[in-house]
Amino acid sequence: MVRTVVRNGRVFDGTGSAPAEADVTFEDGRIVEVGSGLDGDVAIDAAGTSVIPGMFDCHVHVTVSGTGVFSTAARPFSYQFYEAARNLSGTLDCGITTVRDACGADLGMVRAIENGLIDGPWMQISITALSQTGGHCDSWLPSGLHLTPLLPHPGRPDGVVDGPDAVRQRAREIIRAGADVLKICTTGGVMSHTDSPEHSQFQDDEIAVVVAEAEAVGLPVMAHAHGAKGIKAAVRAGVRSIEHGIFLDEEAIDLMVERGTWLVPTLAAPRAIVSAGASGAGVSASTLEYAEEIVEIHRDAMTRAVDAGVKIAMGTDSGVFPHGANLSELALMVEGGLSPAGALVAATSSAAALLGVDAELGTLTPGKRADLVLVDGDALEFAELKQRVRAVFKDGVKVR
């Protein structure tokens, strides 16, 4: 077997320890040693770079590309899958080697990456989001039309469902389709047509059914949740992560700390809506106005969560905006109260812990899979970080 040594780099190992000069060796897809003066059969000179673990984005939509439902509706059904392949490749360009798709990707994409048919990060998938009638993921419009980029197909059951019995069956169908995590919408959304982000959705018994069905097969639940009431309902039911959390109140934050619930803040998402509206993209005036109002509310919510000790993992909501800009979230998390090192931990070891893969990924530790990224200069300086990605490795194979 060939042992590769990455020499002379400044290693940020993802544990939270300060960066330090070190070498990293890996063999047969696994990290062997991290230290000084290491040898290998193949040497990579990393002088002038930071060596960091492969990063995570815990909230993406790879079948959506920020172009709006009208553009998507005008394309052939299969176009979305080719577009997803491009989006996955662009995400890997960022040094993100693992993603959790928050609605849209199906099992075929996971298998295509694993079997080397397409290029992209490792994936966990939720397949579709469970939403009540009139809820965040109900695509009904006042005209009576349903316009959505996520048309149901055999590998992606429709997520709109009501009542505990129907919710139970649909959850089981999504699990059968290969989900790694179940997603439920317990509030409305910023871009929803028929609700408000502060509206609570699903009753407690419906949410409890989703959690119970997930737990029965050892899966977690992620909850799209903006409003405080819907956040608290999800946390009390036992969801693993709150996605967005814009209107967190102190009771919700205390509950999350008590229950160990994660926050995936996706701070880039409302900012992307504001930018799209300013550029003349098809964002309604009401959506644009609302997005502008919540940017500061969102940042304040994260700051209070950080100060209270809520666990944070990086997610971006890429797909709401074009893929490949994922790393902008790092600087926004610093604005939200994390240190630069804390933000990078949120994108590495903390994200791996949320996804339940921390025994294999997330830190540069002997025995773990050799997913690592070489970045020119200081990886804790986030300006133009994507442009400074020099090399990306997955399981010890250089893919960028």
PDB file of N, CA, C and O in Angstrom, residues 290-325:
ATOM      1  N   TYR A 290     -39.849  40.920   3.738  1.00  0.00           N
ATOM      2  CA  TYR A 290     -39.763  40.091   4.936  1.00  0.00           C
ATOM      3  C   TYR A 290     -38.337  39.616   5.164  1.00  0.00           C
ATOM      4  O   TYR A 290     -37.837  39.618   6.300  1.00  0.00           O
ATOM      5  N   ALA A 291     -37.648  39.210   4.093  1.00  0.00           N
ATOM      6  CA  ALA A 291     -36.261  38.754   4.228  1.00  0.00           C
ATOM      7  C   ALA A 291     -35.376  39.861   4.775  1.00  0.00           C
ATOM      8  O   ALA A 291     -34.504  39.622   5.624  1.00  0.00           O
ATOM      9  N   GLU A 292     -35.604  41.083   4.308  1.00  0.00           N
ATOM     10  CA  GLU A 292     -34.814  42.205   4.808  1.00  0.00           C
ATOM     11  C   GLU A 292     -35.042  42.421   6.301  1.00  0.00           C
ATOM     12  O   GLU A 292     -34.105  42.730   7.054  1.00  0.00           O
ATOM     13  N   GLU A 293     -36.261  42.220   6.744  1.00  0.00           N
ATOM     14  CA  GLU A 293     -36.586  42.432   8.154  1.00  0.00           C
ATOM     15  C   GLU A 293     -35.928  41.397   9.070  1.00  0.00           C
ATOM     16  O   GLU A 293     -35.574  41.707  10.211  1.00  0.00           O
ATOM     17  N   ILE A 294     -35.786  40.176   8.582  1.00  0.00           N
ATOM     18  CA  ILE A 294     -35.358  39.108   9.490  1.00  0.00           C
ATOM     19  C   ILE A 294     -33.858  38.893   9.542  1.00  0.00           C
ATOM     20  O   ILE A 294     -33.385  38.125  10.389  1.00  0.00           O
ATOM     21  N   VAL A 295     -33.078  39.546   8.676  1.00  0.00           N
ATOM     22  CA  VAL A 295     -31.632  39.322   8.682  1.00  0.00           C
ATOM     23  C   VAL A 295     -31.040  39.585  10.064  1.00  0.00           C
ATOM     24  O   VAL A 295     -30.294  38.759  10.617  1.00  0.00           O
ATOM     25  N   GLU A 296     -31.355  40.724  10.650  1.00  0.00           N
ATOM     26  CA  GLU A 296     -30.807  41.058  11.970  1.00  0.00           C
ATOM     27  C   GLU A 296     -31.425  40.197  13.070  1.00  0.00           C
ATOM     28  O   GLU A 296     -30.754  39.813  14.028  1.00  0.00           O
ATOM     29  N   ILE A 297     -32.716  39.891  12.947  1.00  0.00           N
ATOM     30  CA  ILE A 297     -33.373  39.023  13.921  1.00  0.00           C
ATOM     31  C   ILE A 297     -32.692  37.648  13.940  1.00  0.00           C
ATOM     32  O   ILE A 297     -32.446  37.066  15.003  1.00  0.00           O
ATOM     33  N   HIS A 298     -32.370  37.157  12.751  1.00  0.00           N
ATOM     34  CA  HIS A 298     -31.730  35.856  12.600  1.00  0.00           C
ATOM     35  C   HIS A 298     -30.353  35.848  13.266  1.00  0.00           C
ATOM     36  O   HIS A 298     -30.014  34.926  14.026  1.00  0.00           O
ATOM     37  N   ARG A 299     -29.572  36.878  12.979  1.00  0.00           N
ATOM     38  CA  ARG A 299     -28.230  36.961  13.571  1.00  0.00           C
ATOM     39  C   ARG A 299     -28.313  37.040  15.091  1.00  0.00           C
ATOM     40  O   ARG A 299     -27.550  36.387  15.813  1.00  0.00           O
ATOM     41  N   ASP A 300     -29.241  37.830  15.592  1.00  0.00           N
ATOM     42  CA  ASP A 300     -29.392  37.962  17.043  1.00  0.00           C
ATOM     43  C   ASP A 300     -29.792  36.639  17.679  1.00  0.00           C
ATOM     44  O   ASP A 300     -29.310  36.279  18.769  1.00  0.00           O
ATOM     45  N   ALA A 301     -30.665  35.894  17.008  1.00  0.00           N
ATOM     46  CA  ALA A 301     -31.073  34.592  17.533  1.00  0.00           C
ATOM     47  C   ALA A 301     -29.890  33.651  17.654  1.00  0.00           C
ATOM     48  O   ALA A 301     -29.728  32.954  18.667  1.00  0.00           O
ATOM     49  N   MET A 302     -29.032  33.642  16.634  1.00  0.00           N
ATOM     50  CA  MET A 302     -27.862  32.773  16.713  1.00  0.00           C
ATOM     51  C   MET A 302     -26.918  33.212  17.820  1.00  0.00           C
ATOM     52  O   MET A 302     -26.376  32.383  18.555  1.00  0.00           O
ATOM     53  N   THR A 303     -26.722  34.519  17.951  1.00  0.00           N
ATOM     54  CA  THR A 303     -25.823  35.022  18.996  1.00  0.00           C
ATOM     55  C   THR A 303     -26.295  34.585  20.372  1.00  0.00           C
ATOM     56  O   THR A 303     -25.495  34.131  21.216  1.00  0.00           O
ATOM     57  N   ARG A 304     -27.584  34.688  20.617  1.00  0.00           N
ATOM     58  CA  ARG A 304     -28.123  34.267  21.908  1.00  0.00           C
ATOM     59  C   ARG A 304     -27.988  32.754  22.095  1.00  0.00           C
ATOM     60  O   ARG A 304     -27.713  32.272  23.191  1.00  0.00           O
ATOM     61  N   ALA A 305     -28.154  32.003  21.019  1.00  0.00           N
ATOM     62  CA  ALA A 305     -27.991  30.548  21.101  1.00  0.00           C
ATOM     63  C   ALA A 305     -26.541  30.175  21.396  1.00  0.00           C
ATOM     64  O   ALA A 305     -26.266  29.296  22.224  1.00  0.00           O
ATOM     65  N   VAL A 306     -25.613  30.841  20.723  1.00  0.00           N
ATOM     66  CA  VAL A 306     -24.189  30.584  20.965  1.00  0.00           C
ATOM     67  C   VAL A 306     -23.831  30.904  22.412  1.00  0.00           C
ATOM     68  O   VAL A 306     -23.160  30.126  23.107  1.00  0.00           O
ATOM     69  N   ASP A 307     -24.271  32.058  22.883  1.00  0.00           N
ATOM     70  CA  ASP A 307     -23.957  32.478  24.261  1.00  0.00           C
ATOM     71  C   ASP A 307     -24.503  31.491  25.294  1.00  0.00           C
ATOM     72  O   ASP A 307     -23.902  31.285  26.355  1.00  0.00           O
ATOM     73  N   ALA A 308     -25.633  30.846  24.962  1.00  0.00           N
ATOM     74  CA  ALA A 308     -26.253  29.913  25.904  1.00  0.00           C
ATOM     75  C   ALA A 308     -25.653  28.517  25.832  1.00  0.00           C
ATOM     76  O   ALA A 308     -25.925  27.682  26.704  1.00  0.00           O
ATOM     77  N   GLY A 309     -24.859  28.255  24.796  1.00  0.00           N
ATOM     78  CA  GLY A 309     -24.236  26.941  24.670  1.00  0.00           C
ATOM     79  C   GLY A 309     -24.958  25.959  23.770  1.00  0.00           C
ATOM     80  O   GLY A 309     -24.708  24.751  23.845  1.00  0.00           O
ATOM     81  N   VAL A 310     -25.863  26.437  22.915  1.00  0.00           N
ATOM     82  CA  VAL A 310     -26.508  25.560  21.940  1.00  0.00           C
ATOM     83  C   VAL A 310     -25.459  25.036  20.966  1.00  0.00           C
ATOM     84  O   VAL A 310     -24.572  25.777  20.527  1.00  0.00           O
ATOM     85  N   LYS A 311     -25.539  23.766  20.623  1.00  0.00           N
ATOM     86  CA  LYS A 311     -24.600  23.166  19.675  1.00  0.00           C
ATOM     87  C   LYS A 311     -24.917  23.652  18.256  1.00  0.00           C
ATOM     88  O   LYS A 311     -26.082  23.647  17.846  1.00  0.00           O
ATOM     89  N   ILE A 312     -23.886  24.066  17.537  1.00  0.00           N
ATOM     90  CA  ILE A 312     -24.043  24.665  16.214  1.00  0.00           C
ATOM     91  C   ILE A 312     -23.338  23.809  15.174  1.00  0.00           C
ATOM     92  O   ILE A 312     -22.189  23.391  15.373  1.00  0.00           O
ATOM     93  N   ALA A 313     -24.004  23.555  14.047  1.00  0.00           N
ATOM     94  CA  ALA A 313     -23.374  22.915  12.896  1.00  0.00           C
ATOM     95  C   ALA A 313     -23.662  23.748  11.660  1.00  0.00           C
ATOM     96  O   ALA A 313     -24.717  24.369  11.544  1.00  0.00           O
ATOM     97  N   MET A 314     -22.713  23.765  10.723  1.00  0.00           N
ATOM     98  CA  MET A 314     -22.863  24.615   9.549  1.00  0.00           C
ATOM     99  C   MET A 314     -23.832  24.022   8.541  1.00  0.00           C
ATOM    100  O   MET A 314     -23.758  22.846   8.195  1.00  0.00           O
ATOM    101  N   GLY A 315     -24.734  24.858   8.081  1.00  0.00           N
ATOM    102  CA  GLY A 315     -25.602  24.547   6.957  1.00  0.00           C
ATOM    103  C   GLY A 315     -25.927  25.848   6.254  1.00  0.00           C
ATOM    104  O   GLY A 315     -25.926  26.913   6.884  1.00  0.00           O
ATOM    105  N   THR A 316     -26.203  25.794   4.977  1.00  0.00           N
ATOM    106  CA  THR A 316     -26.315  27.030   4.203  1.00  0.00           C
ATOM    107  C   THR A 316     -27.678  27.246   3.550  1.00  0.00           C
ATOM    108  O   THR A 316     -28.043  28.376   3.250  1.00  0.00           O
ATOM    109  N   ASP A 317     -28.409  26.179   3.261  1.00  0.00           N
ATOM    110  CA  ASP A 317     -29.619  26.244   2.429  1.00  0.00           C
ATOM    111  C   ASP A 317     -29.273  26.498   0.969  1.00  0.00           C
ATOM    112  O   ASP A 317     -30.078  27.053   0.212  1.00  0.00           O
ATOM    113  N   SER A 318     -28.078  26.084   0.559  1.00  0.00           N
ATOM    114  CA  SER A 318     -27.718  26.202  -0.856  1.00  0.00           C
ATOM    115  C   SER A 318     -28.775  25.526  -1.713  1.00  0.00           C
ATOM    116  O   SER A 318     -29.244  24.433  -1.417  1.00  0.00           O
ATOM    117  N   GLY A 319     -29.121  26.162  -2.782  1.00  0.00           N
ATOM    118  CA  GLY A 319     -30.257  25.786  -3.599  1.00  0.00           C
ATOM    119  C   GLY A 319     -31.266  26.917  -3.576  1.00  0.00           C
ATOM    120  O   GLY A 319     -31.827  27.270  -4.610  1.00  0.00           O
ATOM    121  N   VAL A 320     -31.466  27.514  -2.386  1.00  0.00           N
ATOM    122  CA  VAL A 320     -32.186  28.785  -2.310  1.00  0.00           C
ATOM    123  C   VAL A 320     -31.390  29.834  -3.078  1.00  0.00           C
ATOM    124  O   VAL A 320     -31.946  30.718  -3.726  1.00  0.00           O
ATOM    125  N   PHE A 321     -30.066  29.708  -3.007  1.00  0.00           N
ATOM    126  CA  PHE A 321     -29.158  30.515  -3.818  1.00  0.00           C
ATOM    127  C   PHE A 321     -28.239  29.546  -4.547  1.00  0.00           C
ATOM    128  O   PHE A 321     -28.159  28.366  -4.196  1.00  0.00           O
ATOM    129  N   PRO A 322     -27.519  29.997  -5.589  1.00  0.00           N
ATOM    130  CA  PRO A 322     -26.709  29.068  -6.377  1.00  0.00           C
ATOM    131  C   PRO A 322     -25.669  28.343  -5.534  1.00  0.00           C
ATOM    132  O   PRO A 322     -25.081  28.894  -4.598  1.00  0.00           O
ATOM    133  N   HIS A 323     -25.417  27.094  -5.872  1.00  0.00           N
ATOM    134  CA  HIS A 323     -24.428  26.289  -5.171  1.00  0.00           C
ATOM    135  C   HIS A 323     -23.014  26.792  -5.498  1.00  0.00           C
ATOM    136  O   HIS A 323     -22.762  27.361  -6.537  1.00  0.00           O
ATOM    137  N   GLY A 324     -22.116  26.542  -4.569  1.00  0.00           N
ATOM    138  CA  GLY A 324     -20.726  26.948  -4.732  1.00  0.00           C
ATOM    139  C   GLY A 324     -20.357  28.148  -3.901  1.00  0.00           C
ATOM    140  O   GLY A 324     -19.180  28.484  -3.780  1.00  0.00           O
ATOM    141  N   ALA A 325     -21.361  28.807  -3.299  1.00  0.00           N
ATOM    142  CA  ALA A 325     -21.107  29.945  -2.410  1.00  0.00           C
ATOM    143  C   ALA A 325     -21.240  29.527  -0.944  1.00  0.00           C
ATOM    144  O   ALA A 325     -21.370  30.371  -0.061  1.00  0.00           O
TER     145      ALA A 325
END
